[in-house]
GROMACS .gro file of C-alpha atoms in nm:
model
  259
    1MET     CA    1  19.525   6.312 -13.131
    2LEU     CA    2  19.276   6.286 -13.393
    3HIS     CA    3  18.972   6.488 -13.494
    4ASP     CA    4  18.644   6.528 -13.700
    5HIS     CA    5  18.685   6.916 -13.762
    6LEU     CA    6  18.952   7.181 -13.707
    7TYR     CA    7  18.967   7.559 -13.591
    8VAL     CA    8  19.121   7.841 -13.552
    9PHE     CA    9  19.062   8.087 -13.276
   10ILE     CA   10  19.162   8.380 -13.067
   11LEU     CA   11  19.162   8.344 -12.682
   12GLN     CA   12  19.162   8.648 -12.426
   13GLN     CA   13  19.487   8.681 -12.217
   14THR     CA   14  19.395   8.600 -11.860
   15VAL     CA   15  19.663   8.546 -11.574
   16GLN     CA   16  19.654   8.387 -11.207
   17ILE     CA   17  19.932   8.455 -11.074
   18TRP     CA   18  19.998   8.228 -10.723
   19PRO     CA   19  20.279   8.257 -10.418
   20ASN     CA   20  20.521   7.990 -10.490
   21ALA     CA   21  20.725   8.142 -10.797
   22PHE     CA   22  20.530   7.975 -11.058
   23SER     CA   23  20.219   8.103 -11.213
   24ILE     CA   24  19.954   7.921 -11.406
   25ARG     CA   25  19.880   8.062 -11.714
   26SER     CA   26  19.472   8.130 -11.842
   27LEU     CA   27  19.352   8.163 -12.131
   28ARG     CA   28  18.915   8.339 -12.190
   29CYS     CA   29  18.774   8.282 -12.504
   30ASN     CA   30  18.453   8.430 -12.557
   31VAL     CA   31  18.181   8.122 -12.748
   32ALA     CA   32  18.055   8.389 -12.988
   33SER     CA   33  18.378   8.462 -13.098
   34PHE     CA   34  18.524   8.018 -13.076
   35LEU     CA   35  18.163   8.020 -13.377
   36ALA     CA   36  18.202   8.292 -13.576
   37ARG     CA   37  18.616   8.207 -13.643
   38ALA     CA   38  18.496   7.801 -13.632
   39THR     CA   39  18.325   7.841 -13.976
   40GLY     CA   40  18.591   7.877 -14.186
   41ALA     CA   41  18.946   7.842 -14.005
   42VAL     CA   42  19.106   7.507 -14.070
   43MET     CA   43  19.325   7.465 -13.747
   44SER     CA   44  19.249   7.381 -13.395
   45ILE     CA   45  19.417   7.388 -13.108
   46SER     CA   46  19.210   7.061 -12.932
   47PRO     CA   47  19.477   6.913 -12.635
   48VAL     CA   48  19.353   6.654 -12.381
   49CYS     CA   49  19.229   6.836 -12.092
   50PHE     CA   50  19.021   6.829 -11.716
   51LEU     CA   51  18.801   7.005 -11.641
   52LYS     CA   52  18.809   7.171 -11.352
   53GLY     CA   53  18.772   7.060 -11.039
   54THR     CA   54  18.912   6.666 -11.138
   55ARG     CA   55  19.101   6.545 -10.856
   56ILE     CA   56  19.442   6.340 -10.960
   57TRP     CA   57  19.629   6.159 -10.691
   58THR     CA   58  19.986   6.238 -10.629
   59PRO     CA   59  20.199   6.078 -10.389
   60HIS     CA   60  20.007   6.283 -10.095
   61GLY     CA   61  19.709   6.148 -10.177
   62GLU     CA   62  19.374   6.349 -10.443
   63ARG     CA   63  19.385   6.707 -10.548
   64LYS     CA   64  19.291   6.919 -10.815
   65VAL     CA   65  19.389   7.015 -11.103
   66GLU     CA   66  19.344   7.340 -11.097
   67ASP     CA   67  19.555   7.365 -10.761
   68LEU     CA   68  19.880   7.191 -10.967
   69ARG     CA   69  20.193   7.294 -11.018
   70ILE     CA   70  20.479   7.295 -11.205
   71ASN     CA   71  20.763   7.088 -10.990
   72ASP     CA   72  20.445   6.916 -10.795
   73LEU     CA   73  20.463   6.527 -10.818
   74VAL     CA   74  20.172   6.336 -11.008
   75VAL     CA   75  20.119   5.875 -10.916
   76THR     CA   76  20.224   5.771 -11.286
   77SER     CA   77  20.068   5.385 -11.322
   78SER     CA   78  20.432   5.278 -11.271
   79GLY     CA   79  20.446   5.389 -10.917
   80GLU     CA   80  20.671   5.604 -10.969
   81ALA     CA   81  20.576   5.927 -10.867
   82LYS     CA   82  20.705   6.255 -11.130
   83PRO     CA   83  20.641   6.613 -11.131
   84ILE     CA   84  20.527   6.801 -11.345
   85GLN     CA   85  20.682   7.020 -11.618
   86TRP     CA   86  20.371   7.228 -11.741
   87VAL     CA   87  20.070   7.356 -11.624
   88TRP     CA   88  19.851   7.535 -11.891
   89GLY     CA   89  19.442   7.637 -11.795
   90ARG     CA   90  19.184   7.745 -12.055
   91ARG     CA   91  18.889   7.893 -11.968
   92PHE     CA   92  18.601   7.926 -12.224
   93GLU     CA   93  18.246   8.170 -12.157
   94ARG     CA   94  17.965   8.185 -12.368
   95GLN     CA   95  17.625   8.403 -12.346
   96TYR     CA   96  17.293   8.387 -12.226
   97GLY     CA   97  17.107   8.176 -12.509
   98GLN     CA   98  17.421   7.997 -12.623
   99LYS     CA   99  17.467   7.662 -12.685
  100TRP     CA  100  17.801   7.473 -12.531
  101PRO     CA  101  17.949   7.375 -12.880
  102GLU     CA  102  18.072   6.979 -12.893
  103GLU     CA  103  18.418   7.124 -12.955
  104ILE     CA  104  18.447   7.275 -12.609
  105ALA     CA  105  18.152   7.073 -12.365
  106PRO     CA  106  18.335   6.808 -12.155
  107ILE     CA  107  18.205   6.450 -12.185
  108ARG     CA  108  18.135   6.259 -11.832
  109VAL     CA  109  18.203   5.942 -11.721
  110ALA     CA  110  18.009   5.790 -11.459
  111PRO     CA  111  18.196   5.657 -11.139
  112SER     CA  112  18.274   5.246 -11.224
  113ALA     CA  113  18.179   5.291 -11.548
  114LEU     CA  114  18.506   5.160 -11.661
  115ALA     CA  115  18.549   4.918 -11.381
  116PRO     CA  116  18.466   4.855 -10.973
  117ASN     CA  117  18.475   5.254 -10.838
  118THR     CA  118  18.649   5.353 -11.153
  119PRO     CA  119  18.629   5.716 -11.184
  120HIS     CA  120  18.508   5.647 -10.866
  121ARG     CA  121  18.349   6.005 -10.842
  122GLU     CA  122  18.225   6.145 -11.207
  123LEU     CA  123  18.493   6.222 -11.393
  124PHE     CA  124  18.507   6.520 -11.664
  125LEU     CA  125  18.696   6.546 -11.969
  126SER     CA  126  18.819   6.743 -12.316
  127ARG     CA  127  18.654   6.520 -12.619
  128TYR     CA  128  19.016   6.399 -12.740
  129HIS     CA  129  19.153   6.322 -12.368
  130CYS     CA  130  19.259   5.984 -12.361
  131LEU     CA  131  19.158   5.671 -12.148
  132TYR     CA  132  19.392   5.396 -12.064
  133LEU     CA  133  19.207   5.096 -12.120
  134ASP     CA  134  19.288   4.747 -12.226
  135GLY     CA  135  19.719   4.808 -12.302
  136VAL     CA  136  19.596   5.156 -12.495
  137LEU     CA  137  19.452   5.462 -12.559
  138ILE     CA  138  19.160   5.530 -12.625
  139PRO     CA  139  19.059   5.909 -12.680
  140VAL     CA  140  18.699   5.944 -12.422
  141VAL     CA  141  18.486   6.079 -12.824
  142ASP     CA  142  18.517   5.731 -12.882
  143LEU     CA  143  18.391   5.536 -12.597
  144LEU     CA  144  18.073   5.754 -12.626
  145ASN     CA  145  17.830   5.534 -12.516
  146SER     CA  146  17.496   5.702 -12.423
  147SER     CA  147  17.545   5.542 -12.090
  148THR     CA  148  17.816   5.642 -11.873
  149ILE     CA  149  17.994   5.767 -12.148
  150THR     CA  150  17.804   6.113 -12.225
  151ARG     CA  151  17.805   6.353 -12.342
  152GLY     CA  152  17.824   6.615 -12.030
  153SER     CA  153  17.509   6.842 -11.967
  154ALA     CA  154  17.670   7.197 -11.901
  155GLU     CA  155  17.366   7.458 -12.016
  156ASP     CA  156  17.326   7.523 -11.649
  157LEU     CA  157  17.805   7.711 -11.673
  158ARG     CA  158  17.820   8.018 -11.822
  159GLU     CA  159  18.204   7.932 -11.779
  160ILE     CA  160  18.411   7.578 -11.854
  161GLU     CA  161  18.766   7.573 -11.727
  162TYR     CA  162  18.951   7.286 -11.874
  163PHE     CA  163  19.324   7.232 -11.729
  164HIS     CA  164  19.603   6.967 -11.961
  165PHE     CA  165  19.965   6.936 -11.788
  166LYS     CA  166  20.332   6.833 -11.900
  167LEU     CA  167  20.510   6.508 -11.790
  168GLU     CA  168  20.889   6.515 -11.852
  169ARG     CA  169  20.738   6.190 -12.108
  170HIS     CA  170  20.421   6.111 -12.160
  171SER     CA  171  20.233   5.829 -11.890
  172VAL     CA  172  19.922   5.728 -11.791
  173ILE     CA  173  19.841   5.964 -11.420
  174TYR     CA  174  19.473   5.894 -11.235
  175ALA     CA  175  19.218   6.177 -11.295
  176GLU     CA  176  18.935   6.035 -10.971
  177GLY     CA  177  19.077   5.691 -11.001
  178ALA     CA  178  19.064   5.580 -11.377
  179ALA     CA  179  19.346   5.565 -11.559
  180CYS     CA  180  19.470   5.855 -11.791
  181GLU     CA  181  19.723   5.991 -12.045
  182THR     CA  182  19.899   6.357 -11.974
  183LEU     CA  183  19.996   6.674 -12.260
  184ARG     CA  184  20.225   6.481 -12.498
  185ALA     CA  185  20.402   6.766 -12.553
  186VAL     CA  186  20.342   7.156 -12.621
  187THR     CA  187  20.367   7.326 -12.984
  188ALA     CA  188  20.270   7.566 -13.235
  189VAL     CA  189  20.039   7.299 -13.425
  190ASN     CA  190  19.854   7.139 -13.071
  191SER     CA  191  19.883   7.526 -12.853
  192ASP     CA  192  19.761   7.934 -12.872
  193ILE     CA  193  20.008   8.114 -12.889
  194VAL     CA  194  20.077   8.268 -12.562
  195GLU     CA  195  20.109   7.960 -12.396
  196PHE     CA  196  20.352   7.813 -12.695
  197GLU     CA  197  20.616   8.149 -12.640
  198GLU     CA  198  20.545   8.140 -12.232
  199TYR     CA  199  20.665   7.735 -12.271
  200ARG     CA  200  20.950   7.725 -12.546
  201ARG     CA  201  21.065   8.073 -12.251
  202LEU     CA  202  21.050   7.818 -12.059
  203TYR     CA  203  21.213   7.494 -12.212
  204GLY     CA  204  21.330   7.716 -12.563
  205GLU     CA  205  21.232   7.485 -12.833
  206SER     CA  206  20.998   7.221 -12.876
  207SER     CA  207  21.015   6.869 -13.048
  208LEU     CA  208  20.832   6.624 -13.131
  209PRO     CA  209  20.569   6.473 -12.919
  210ASP     CA  210  20.649   6.330 -12.655
  211GLU     CA  211  20.599   5.817 -12.792
  212PRO     CA  212  20.301   5.784 -12.628
  213ALA     CA  213  20.319   5.571 -12.354
  214ALA     CA  214  20.163   5.290 -12.483
  215PRO     CA  215  20.019   5.227 -12.858
  216MET     CA  216  19.684   5.543 -12.934
  217LEU     CA  217  19.408   5.401 -13.140
  218GLY     CA  218  19.072   5.630 -13.253
  219TYR     CA  219  18.844   5.797 -13.538
  220ASN     CA  220  18.996   5.982 -13.814
  221GLY     CA  221  18.671   6.128 -13.864
  222GLY     CA  222  18.310   6.017 -13.826
  223ARG     CA  223  18.260   5.808 -14.155
  224ALA     CA  224  18.540   5.589 -14.031
  225ARG     CA  225  18.302   5.598 -13.666
  226LEU     CA  226  18.038   5.472 -13.873
  227ARG     CA  227  18.232   5.209 -14.001
  228GLY     CA  228  18.328   5.126 -13.687
  229ARG     CA  229  17.964   5.098 -13.507
  230ILE     CA  230  17.883   4.839 -13.810
  231ARG     CA  231  18.142   4.583 -13.717
  232SER     CA  232  17.996   4.592 -13.386
  233ALA     CA  233  17.692   4.506 -13.505
  234VAL     CA  234  17.743   4.235 -13.711
  235SER     CA  235  18.022   4.124 -13.448
  236HIS     CA  236  17.772   3.836 -13.332
  237VAL     CA  237  17.780   3.708 -13.738
  238ILE     CA  238  18.116   3.797 -13.803
  239ASP     CA  239  18.346   3.941 -13.609
  240VAL     CA  240  18.628   4.179 -13.686
  241ARG     CA  241  18.618   4.478 -13.522
  242SER     CA  242  18.878   4.712 -13.399
  243LYS     CA  243  19.101   4.651 -13.037
  244LEU     CA  244  18.874   5.029 -12.980
  245GLU     CA  245  18.615   4.871 -13.110
  246ILE     CA  246  18.610   4.549 -12.923
  247VAL     CA  247  18.713   4.786 -12.576
  248ARG     CA  248  18.439   5.070 -12.605
  249ASP     CA  249  18.170   4.744 -12.644
  250GLU     CA  250  18.284   4.566 -12.335
  251LEU     CA  251  18.257   4.974 -12.142
  252ARG     CA  252  17.860   4.922 -12.364
  253GLU     CA  253  17.813   4.620 -12.204
  254ARG     CA  254  17.913   4.636 -11.870
  255ALA     CA  255  17.706   4.913 -11.824
  256ARG     CA  256  17.378   4.759 -11.974
  257CYS     CA  257  17.414   4.515 -11.697
  258GLY     CA  258  17.455   4.814 -11.457
  259GLY     CA  259  17.828   4.817 -11.405
   0.00000   0.00000   0.00000
């Protein structure tokens, strides 16, 4: 994924044990310690994640992401059901008076923001989670439009909990009816130490990230985003927009016209 800022933070592990011999591990991080370590840090842990409660399409209907287990099947864009190889959770907590940093706060995709009845409920994703649109994968943060794709209002929440899962290969699955990516890899770079060691215990040394399920587009920093906004602004005179900008502008126009 593409990141504007990179951070390192230490997480306190909590464990939830489930009755079917597989477990989901959940890591807890206090926002104050996250921000304190973020000030001078140079690396980040920002995997693609679904907010707790997000419903994923399975052969038996929609299930909440936090209820999924290793070897459970999810429906992919090919129409085939594929087993989950890995599931992991991460919980962030904040103290009274603290604000959620943009790196943690979810992004909200409103019902029908992408197409009629897509998603069919509000969809909340971590900022670098990719949506699959018009044959490409685009981080949701690069599709913000101040209307139907916005930074979620989480100020009434003391905790934010995310879950991500990986199949054997990088895939497109359906969350609240919208096509989204799965996790590409569990590596020492994109995961915390506890997750990486647990994954390595189960599957051995992790290899390179999976080949993307589709071309991945995104901005590498704020200046690139600004240039993209400028290209969109002058497109009525000369259209030099990238595919990302065309998709984003179409979604903005859809929002303006009320879907």
